[in-house]
Amino acid sequence: MATTNGAVENGPPDKKPPALPRPIRNLEVKFTKVFINNEWHESTSGKKFATYNPSTLEQICEVEEGDKPDVDKAVEAAHAAFQRGSPWRRLDALNRGRLLHQLADLVERDRAVLATLETMDTGKPFLHAFFIDLEGCIKTLRYFAGWADKIQGRTIPTDDNVVCFTRHEPIGVCGAITPWNFPLLMLVWKLAPALCCGNTIVVKPAEQTPLTALYLGSLIKEVGFPPGVVNIVPGFGPTVGAAMSSHPRISKIAFTGSIEVGKLVKEAASRSNLKRVTLELGGKNPCIVCADADLDLAVECAHQGIFFNQGQCCTAASRVFVEEQVYPEFVRRSVERARKRPVGDPFDARTEHGPQIDQNQFDKILALIESGKKEGARLECGGSAMEDRGLFVKPTVFSEVTDTMRIAKEEIFGPVQPILKFKTIEEVIRRANSLEYGLTAAVFTKNLDKALKLASALESGTVWINCYNAIYAQAPFGGFKMSGNGRELGEYALSEYTEVKTVTIKLDDKDP
Amino acid sequence: MKIAVIGQSLFGQEVYCHLRKEGYEVVGVFTVPDKNGKADPLGLEAEKDGVPVFKFPRWREKGQALPDVVAKYQALGAELNVLPFCSQFIPMEVRATYEGIQKKETAKINWEQPAEAIHNWIRGNDKVPGAWTEACGQKLTFFNSMLNTAGLVPEGEALPIPGAHRPGVVTKAGLILFGNDDRMLLVKNIQLEDGKMIPASHFFRGEDSSALELTEAELVTMEAVRSAWKRILPNVLEVEDSTDFFKSGAASVDVVRLVEEVKELCDGVELENEDVYMATTFKDFIQLLVRKLRGDDKESECIIDYVEMTVNKLTLRMPHQLFIGGTFVDAEGAKTYETINPTDGSVICQVSLAQVSDVDKAVAAAKDAFENGLWGKISARDRGRLLYRLADLMEQHQEELATIEALDAGAVYTLALKTHVGMSIQTFRYFAGWCDKIQGSTIPINQARPNRNLTLTRKEPIGVCGIVIPWNYPLMMLSWKTAACLAAGNTVVIKPAQVTPLTALKFAELTLKAGIPKGVINILPGSGSLVGQRLSDHPDVRKIGFTGSTEVGKHIMKSCALSNVKKVSLELGGKSPLIIFADCDLSKAVQMGMSSVFFNKGENCIAAGRLFIEDSIHDQFVQKVVEEVKKMKIGNPLDRDTNHGPQNHQAHLRKLIEYCQRGVKEGATLVCGGNQVPRPGFFFEPTVFTDVEDHMFIAKEESFGPVMVISRFADGDMDTVLSRANATEFGLASGVFTRDIGKALYVSDKLEAGTVFINTYNKTDVAAPFGGFKQSGFGKDLGEAALNEYLRVKTVTFEY
């Protein structure tokens, strides 16, 4: 492997751009079992389930299917690892950070393997997996690694002769239930802050995409996290997910997924032990294009905003509001761009667009496309599955969409771009805010006043101005309204994984 | 020697045995009564030897010694008492009368020796029999002597002592005595001939300060208050005169309860939490309460010599002396100077001119208030309440303050009301809220295995701070610094600008009314070369906050370094660029451009010192500005329709005239103004220069007056105009007008200035930090950031 250290001795570095990373062909899947106490277990029931490549519809392998008894075992391990005096609890904060840094090193080492696994399991383009998902994982791990020894409480002046300070302590056993659209990234968003704060964790990856999570288990072990700190139980929502949400010894649960399941998680959490809950749920995110915007930029961002990851993003730009003066031009260029989107084999470096995740999603998307046609939206392009292949849906653009249509109200989670028209800023603010979702919003304008006004008026956890999907490990992410509770990433995430303890020490009033 | 042992425990037993072994005669042992049928080891041991053992539960009741106990003791004829682990209160009557060590008549002080020898003599005779001298016609006995008098200033009333090298001085800290080497010692307590022991600092208080004789009715009240104390302090068996409220375990909630109970008891007497902190023992509390009830607690109210004046339909009452330790006093040698009204050049009044010795007094007062005063004892929340109250009082006096500002600084009254005074009030309110939110951190550190560690940081006040402020916004600059300084818990000595002292002195009066403890705030009108210099040099001042010129700032920083490495923050000059792009809202740019220069007569440290106008709108901009300038009403600042008042003082006006002459000489185009207004007072015309090139004096130097300096830049040439804007050693503020979000953000990123205004100017706010880059200084005023300028961080690390 080339190192940068030799650059000086070997003359100026090669001017050629580095070769594109290559997927690992014929990758053998090594880790398919339940991961508890740094060991691999068969499921208690002996059951297994298959995971498929959505691009070819072929089975990749079978994975041990966890259930409640496996969750109990995992929680027991996590609980034991969290006990006072355990190796994990005795570890200095600095060294906790080092372990996370080392984990990032191993993820970086095995980046191509993980990206290949992710592409096999999700159907997303390999280069996206490599450059976006894995990049995000590594940066997030390193970011929180740096926080570990900076989780500070406060010393507080009070009215009486006391010393009063707070300690920010880990909560205990945390649960993480993660989705299939960014399987490893969404897991790392939860795992990194949880471990950085000193918690232990039980993870349920989505049943469609368990492979990268299990591979990460092997890296956890290799790095040398004490046994029980991280436990991974593959399985289904109604069994593993439900057992975790209602488990009396899990003190905190983080979920990314649909609003419907989010409600179940929160309900189970309150019925069981009032565990702390963070939810990152769906969105129907407005993308507002003002007439004064740089139209090329707006078209490209809106296009990537909706079609990235086959439309399977909670941040998808699924309501594009365009000011009427530029509406026809915007639609024309958007259609042109959608038609050019390269659809195909996710392992092909030219591919931008792969298959949907499974038949359910595929059917749901096509049904919504049909509703759009029926309710009077104008289908500009796409509008159907690719004739020759299983789960591929053509990039689809609808114009003349109105607020009452289903495609303007419901989360599609597919490659469907509904374009709406607006006249005034006040009107678009009202319409953008009219739904119960509030995850992200985007604004395209060159005007300073409009940008700042919209940034403050839009009811969403994130507002992007002249950009899209600009997500950074340092900046908090989460929803307003029914798009979720709590925040992931950034310093804010730490407060989701710590309890605050107030310590008050009375001083002797008598003279010393 | 005959010894009585009074005490208990195994330790008491050990001492007893040791004394016997050394051959002393123990004539009696006093110890505690048996507990649960178990006798104390000391008593047991003595009984074995047949020594008389007494087990009295107490020696006195209600402050009176119990006669039978005293009789038992006296019958033993002890010459010395030994008290190992004695937990009982032993009254004065129980005093061994061993006279072999020192006899009173031999303990007279010989004044013909150095301070150290006198100190040793007093110390050697401490307790019994006490070193004494003849003075004031009686025999005074001195106790509790200290040789370490560092930081003490012998300021106070002289106590003539026959035979002494110099008279003693009664100060707040105690009685200062001098040896024949002229060195000092300090005596804390004096016993009068009648046997009464008083704090030396109270020697001259005389009858006035002695305890009030209570009437029948007041005695009833006292007993009612006593039972209130008993209810609040359940752990105290008996509330005696000496019972201390806090040492008996009271917390702040108990203070509130006591205040409320007493208010109810005494029909709503005006009592506040601070009163309890001031009089913590029962006796002191009763004395304070009775004084309040009799209505003669006003003795402390300061008598202020006001200059009175009827102006602006108001009667102004202006203090004009130095404010030190909570009183208005003359400067040393009664030195004064005239403060001038710039509107007509008339003398407003004589103001005391502080001297170096006055600075030392003020610093000593601030030091004492910081170290020993109430200020350091009250909670952070109560500190905040005092600052809120001060803000309320400033609001009540806002018209008076604004009028004084108009008289003394030539500030336009309406502007003074909103800005000079209005923002001052807001500043105190803002920082009042910070007081109890000044938090440190708890920090995870690597553990020292097998032990563990805990690290805390505490943010503490620094101590005595010096604040030196300018004449352009006299009250507001004072407030910006003082509010943060006080919120952090420091005490302060303030030097207002010599030409504008009056609002600061009015402010001083309001701090008294607000109940801010004496000595916390001290204000010294005077010159920079004397007062400012002494503050910067003073070894007891730990921080200087300065706003003024870069030249003086450098000098202060040097003095701070050389004296005692004081912490320092400097808010200095500016030559702030304002860049106006062609794509801006032009009418707004003209309006804001006008105020960026002409606001407060240009006497504004963030004033736009240079305007860069994009070529394509340059001529239009200049034309509109000239139209607006013509509309400006120049006049008496107290007139409500005036928007341009006189410059602050005459020297400043002269500098402005020269500044403009130099601009013309170097080839800039004088579009309008440039001259003194032909009327009395120090008025200067609003002035506009165009075609100003980068090399010219007026392009580089601050005018601090109503002079607009306009240069043009080529259309679209953003990077060149940025490099021209940044080509200055100043970096206080800057501004940009554009509608383009990209341009606005790019320019704000590249401008090297502590503040960037976008599509506005002069929009400062109490919550937003303010301060310069480069030679415009360092350290912030306002906002949370300002607190850090007046705090020091202490790291506390535990191992457990």
XYZ file of C-alpha atoms in Angstrom, chain B residues 321-757:
437
model
C -16.599 65.248 44.811
C -14.597 62.039 44.737
C -16.545 58.936 45.697
C -14.458 56.705 47.963
C -15.653 53.984 50.301
C -19.268 55.039 49.970
C -18.804 58.732 50.754
C -18.246 61.866 48.735
C -15.013 63.476 49.784
C -12.672 66.239 48.655
C -9.481 65.371 46.863
C -6.215 65.674 48.732
C -5.433 69.324 49.208
C -9.043 70.089 48.197
C -7.864 70.298 44.587
C -10.577 70.989 42.018
C -10.982 71.807 38.347
C -13.733 73.250 36.152
C -15.956 71.105 33.986
C -17.227 72.922 30.904
C -20.535 72.900 29.029
C -19.498 72.524 25.360
C -22.721 74.092 24.116
C -21.622 77.552 25.269
C -18.212 77.083 26.847
C -19.531 77.991 30.332
C -18.357 76.422 33.579
C -20.874 73.949 34.982
C -19.191 73.478 38.335
C -15.989 72.727 40.201
C -15.154 69.046 40.454
C -12.695 67.450 42.865
C -9.466 66.522 41.123
C -8.172 63.195 42.405
C -4.516 62.891 43.401
C -2.300 59.851 43.664
C -3.026 59.509 47.389
C -6.757 59.510 46.619
C -6.226 56.572 44.274
C -4.468 54.706 47.070
C -7.379 55.399 49.399
C -9.924 54.260 46.837
C -7.973 51.092 46.067
C -7.679 50.334 49.793
C -11.430 50.836 50.172
C -12.112 48.557 47.203
C -9.696 45.972 48.534
C -11.301 46.021 51.948
C -14.763 45.745 50.392
C -13.591 42.790 48.321
C -11.814 40.932 51.094
C -13.838 41.723 54.171
C -17.054 43.333 53.042
C -20.573 42.159 52.539
C -20.059 42.053 48.764
C -18.059 38.850 48.950
C -20.417 37.261 51.445
C -23.798 37.726 49.834
C -24.913 35.130 47.327
C -24.549 35.622 43.608
C -28.307 35.969 43.345
C -28.384 38.773 45.904
C -25.576 40.472 44.006
C -27.799 40.286 40.946
C -30.719 41.769 42.873
C -28.607 44.760 43.885
C -27.613 45.336 40.267
C -31.252 45.074 39.145
C -32.146 47.631 41.776
C -29.362 49.895 40.541
C -30.762 49.609 37.009
C -34.223 50.533 38.315
C -32.823 53.589 40.064
C -30.979 54.639 36.923
C -34.267 54.346 35.069
C -36.021 56.480 37.655
C -33.313 59.115 37.160
C -32.978 58.739 33.410
C -34.095 62.274 32.547
C -31.695 63.736 35.078
C -28.825 61.567 33.840
C -29.552 62.370 30.184
C -29.707 66.077 30.952
C -26.376 65.957 32.777
C -24.916 64.096 29.801
C -26.211 66.827 27.493
C -24.681 69.532 29.689
C -21.346 67.897 30.317
C -20.701 66.015 27.061
C -22.883 67.937 24.626
C -24.846 64.761 23.915
C -28.095 65.401 22.090
C -30.708 64.913 24.805
C -33.022 62.585 22.900
C -30.089 60.429 21.883
C -28.703 60.490 25.422
C -32.030 59.277 26.725
C -32.128 56.343 24.339
C -28.473 55.457 23.988
C -26.173 57.003 26.591
C -28.588 56.326 29.436
C -31.003 53.798 27.938
C -28.335 51.317 26.981
C -26.589 51.843 30.310
C -29.735 50.705 32.093
C -30.093 47.720 29.777
C -26.461 46.803 30.384
C -26.926 46.650 34.145
C -30.110 44.594 33.750
C -28.395 42.211 31.366
C -25.431 41.589 33.619
C -27.567 41.451 36.758
C -29.089 38.317 35.252
C -25.661 36.787 34.703
C -24.578 36.925 38.373
C -25.932 33.549 39.411
C -25.167 31.910 36.073
C -21.384 32.200 36.153
C -20.596 28.539 35.902
C -17.397 26.573 35.839
C -17.061 23.019 34.538
C -16.641 19.551 35.928
C -14.064 17.852 33.771
C -13.283 14.169 33.226
C -9.558 13.621 33.740
C -7.442 10.473 33.701
C -7.726 8.678 37.041
C -4.707 8.118 39.274
C -5.383 4.400 39.712
C -6.286 2.786 42.029
C -7.667 6.115 43.256
C -10.057 8.312 41.360
C -10.081 11.991 40.599
C -12.532 14.796 40.227
C -11.672 18.080 38.585
C -13.769 21.219 38.877
C -13.216 24.687 37.602
C -14.560 27.696 39.433
C -14.798 31.125 37.908
C -13.797 33.632 40.525
C -13.688 37.406 40.619
C -10.216 38.830 40.194
C -10.297 41.390 43.006
C -9.888 45.127 42.711
C -10.360 46.301 39.131
C -9.519 49.663 37.646
C -11.745 51.022 34.911
C -10.692 53.967 32.806
C -13.274 55.347 30.432
C -13.538 57.926 27.669
C -15.580 61.083 27.189
C -17.685 60.145 24.156
C -20.345 58.127 25.984
C -19.435 58.880 29.594
C -22.154 56.895 31.371
C -22.536 54.154 28.780
C -18.830 53.311 28.650
C -18.818 53.230 32.440
C -21.782 50.862 32.399
C -20.427 48.534 29.711
C -17.395 47.769 31.842
C -18.643 48.244 35.366
C -21.734 46.071 35.003
C -19.719 43.043 33.866
C -17.050 43.758 36.464
C -19.572 43.875 39.321
C -21.628 40.939 38.051
C -18.458 38.869 38.251
C -18.109 39.912 41.905
C -15.180 42.307 41.747
C -14.842 45.701 43.361
C -13.838 48.660 41.274
C -12.143 52.023 41.075
C -13.423 54.022 38.112
C -11.768 56.968 36.472
C -14.194 58.862 34.249
C -12.751 61.120 31.590
C -11.588 64.368 33.142
C -13.802 66.431 30.822
C -17.011 64.458 31.551
C -17.159 63.412 35.224
C -20.710 64.358 36.193
C -22.863 61.377 35.149
C -20.335 59.040 36.774
C -20.702 60.914 40.073
C -24.488 60.895 39.798
C -24.199 57.172 39.162
C -22.143 56.903 42.357
C -24.982 58.436 44.325
C -27.434 55.923 42.842
C -25.219 53.009 43.856
C -25.560 54.197 47.453
C -29.330 54.336 47.096
C -29.339 50.862 45.582
C -27.589 49.573 48.679
C -24.414 48.452 46.965
C -21.995 48.039 49.870
C -19.557 50.827 50.512
C -16.204 50.515 48.845
C -17.446 48.234 46.068
C -17.576 51.185 43.697
C -15.184 54.122 43.906
C -15.098 56.948 41.391
C -12.232 59.369 40.886
C -12.480 62.234 38.423
C -9.001 63.242 37.432
C -6.285 63.146 34.838
C -5.041 60.098 33.036
C -1.452 60.930 33.858
C -2.112 60.881 37.614
C -5.159 58.732 38.309
C -5.046 56.411 35.284
C -1.312 55.984 35.718
C -1.553 55.195 39.424
C -4.335 52.656 38.798
C -2.222 50.950 36.146
C 0.773 50.917 38.476
C -1.028 50.008 41.675
C 0.107 46.676 43.157
C -3.337 45.898 44.593
C -5.225 46.450 41.341
C -5.430 43.174 39.426
C -7.175 44.211 36.239
C -7.529 47.311 34.108
C -10.386 47.788 31.665
C -9.681 50.717 29.375
C -11.505 52.407 26.540
C -9.687 55.198 24.752
C -6.935 55.882 22.278
C -4.484 53.283 20.987
C -1.584 55.426 22.160
C -2.791 55.546 25.772
C -3.833 51.892 25.590
C -0.274 50.879 24.791
C 1.026 52.913 27.689
C -1.483 51.312 30.072
C -0.610 47.831 28.886
C 3.047 48.526 29.515
C 2.370 49.842 33.010
C 0.165 46.855 33.764
C 2.970 44.548 32.690
C 5.688 46.305 34.640
C 3.768 46.751 37.888
C 2.212 43.381 38.661
C 1.270 41.744 35.332
C -2.304 42.954 35.606
C -4.929 41.451 33.407
C -5.949 44.081 30.906
C -8.564 44.624 28.246
C -8.350 47.463 25.778
C -10.999 48.940 23.548
C -9.098 51.412 21.407
C -9.408 53.498 18.304
C -10.850 52.549 14.960
C -10.952 53.531 11.317
C -13.839 51.296 10.420
C -14.514 50.648 6.744
C -18.037 50.699 5.338
C -18.357 49.093 1.908
C -21.424 49.964 -0.144
C -22.104 47.802 -3.175
C -24.193 48.920 -6.120
C -26.749 46.174 -5.491
C -27.743 47.592 -2.107
C -30.956 49.277 -1.025
C -29.621 52.766 -1.732
C -31.949 54.809 0.439
C -31.197 52.567 3.398
C -27.483 52.751 2.633
C -27.644 56.569 2.608
C -29.576 56.704 5.847
C -27.294 54.224 7.637
C -24.194 55.728 6.020
C -25.170 59.089 7.534
C -25.558 57.666 11.006
C -22.423 55.563 10.641
C -20.501 58.832 10.515
C -22.602 61.536 12.164
C -24.108 59.570 15.068
C -23.204 61.261 18.371
C -21.356 64.025 16.434
C -18.960 61.393 15.126
C -17.656 60.871 18.647
C -18.164 57.191 18.298
C -15.372 54.651 18.355
C -17.120 52.434 15.820
C -17.919 55.345 13.497
C -17.340 54.478 9.844
C -13.959 56.119 9.267
C -13.959 55.378 5.558
C -16.765 54.753 3.109
C -15.994 52.739 -0.016
C -18.697 53.240 -2.639
C -18.963 51.114 -5.773
C -18.288 53.276 -8.798
C -21.655 53.030 -10.509
C -23.588 54.474 -7.543
C -20.874 56.756 -6.166
C -22.147 60.070 -7.510
C -25.735 59.323 -6.662
C -24.742 58.335 -3.132
C -22.723 61.524 -2.580
C -25.539 63.696 -3.929
C -28.077 62.120 -1.593
C -25.760 62.373 1.397
C -25.191 66.074 0.753
C -28.960 66.611 0.573
C -29.366 64.829 3.894
C -26.529 66.762 5.544
C -28.273 70.001 4.669
C -31.335 68.832 6.554
C -29.419 68.223 9.789
C -30.458 70.552 12.586
C -27.473 71.909 14.490
C -28.343 73.361 17.874
C -28.620 73.158 21.607
C -28.514 69.492 22.508
C -31.385 69.976 24.923
C -33.737 71.065 22.107
C -35.831 68.122 21.076
C -35.451 68.721 17.321
C -31.657 69.004 17.396
C -29.782 66.189 15.754
C -26.250 67.562 15.823
C -24.773 68.955 19.045
C -21.406 70.469 19.987
C -18.195 68.514 20.029
C -17.210 67.295 23.457
C -14.554 69.879 24.331
C -12.519 72.631 22.827
C -9.273 70.748 22.237
C -11.177 68.167 20.274
C -12.810 70.832 18.126
C -9.399 72.310 17.274
C -8.118 68.905 16.206
C -11.076 68.477 13.875
C -10.428 71.795 12.174
C -6.798 70.783 11.579
C -7.881 67.361 10.368
C -10.056 68.873 7.649
C -7.426 71.408 6.643
C -4.996 68.564 6.126
C -7.544 66.693 3.999
C -7.932 69.693 1.711
C -4.176 70.224 1.528
C -3.544 66.644 0.450
C -6.034 66.993 -2.385
C -9.266 65.447 -1.206
C -12.430 67.188 -2.410
C -14.270 68.983 0.384
C -17.909 68.672 -0.628
C -19.410 70.372 2.397
C -18.590 71.451 5.947
C -15.024 71.550 7.255
C -15.430 74.503 9.605
C -16.475 75.467 13.099
C -20.097 76.617 13.198
C -20.203 80.387 13.784
C -21.961 80.354 17.142
C -20.838 80.035 20.772
C -19.708 76.620 21.952
C -17.749 73.916 20.213
C -19.928 73.122 17.188
C -18.420 71.661 14.033
C -20.132 71.373 10.673
C -21.026 67.923 9.363
C -18.365 67.422 6.723
C -18.097 65.295 3.557
C -14.876 64.544 1.664
C -14.758 62.693 -1.653
C -11.905 61.548 -3.902
C -10.028 60.380 -0.842
C -7.037 58.289 -1.782
C -5.533 55.580 0.369
C -2.284 57.419 1.109
C -3.962 60.538 2.524
C -3.903 61.351 6.235
C -7.707 61.440 6.440
C -7.860 57.970 4.846
C -5.636 56.563 7.563
C -6.291 58.452 10.787
C -9.365 58.571 12.968
C -11.137 61.961 13.126
C -13.550 61.088 15.928
C -15.773 63.799 14.560
C -18.539 64.395 11.995
C -16.347 63.867 8.940
C -17.409 61.507 6.154
C -14.448 60.188 4.172
C -15.549 58.733 0.820
C -13.468 56.712 -1.623
C -14.676 54.861 -4.685
C -13.931 51.367 -5.945
C -14.263 49.843 -9.397
C -17.481 48.026 -10.181
C -17.314 44.393 -9.171
C -13.808 44.613 -7.742
C -14.582 42.980 -4.430
C -11.128 41.688 -3.579
C -9.374 45.002 -4.130
C -11.823 46.909 -1.985
C -11.446 44.261 0.714
C -7.695 44.579 0.750
C -8.009 48.399 0.906
C -10.521 48.089 3.762
C -8.194 45.798 5.666
C -5.071 47.880 5.015
C -5.198 49.531 8.440
C -3.801 48.687 11.843
C -7.260 49.218 13.309
C -9.978 46.550 13.373
C -12.848 47.647 15.538
C -15.920 47.587 13.305
C -16.902 47.447 9.668
C -19.993 47.420 7.522
C -21.304 46.250 4.202
C -24.409 47.055 2.214
C -25.544 44.531 -0.409
C -28.600 42.472 -1.180
C -26.499 39.516 -2.289
C -26.197 36.778 0.327
C -23.009 35.405 -1.171
C -21.296 38.801 -1.208
C -22.447 39.605 2.308
C -21.074 36.381 3.735
C -17.855 36.554 1.752
C -17.155 40.120 2.826
C -18.045 39.456 6.470
C -15.641 36.540 6.404
C -12.777 38.567 4.966
C -13.109 41.819 6.917
C -10.608 42.001 9.762
C -12.763 43.637 12.395
C -14.380 42.705 15.689
C -17.815 43.646 14.412
C -19.276 43.429 10.917
C -22.612 45.149 10.294
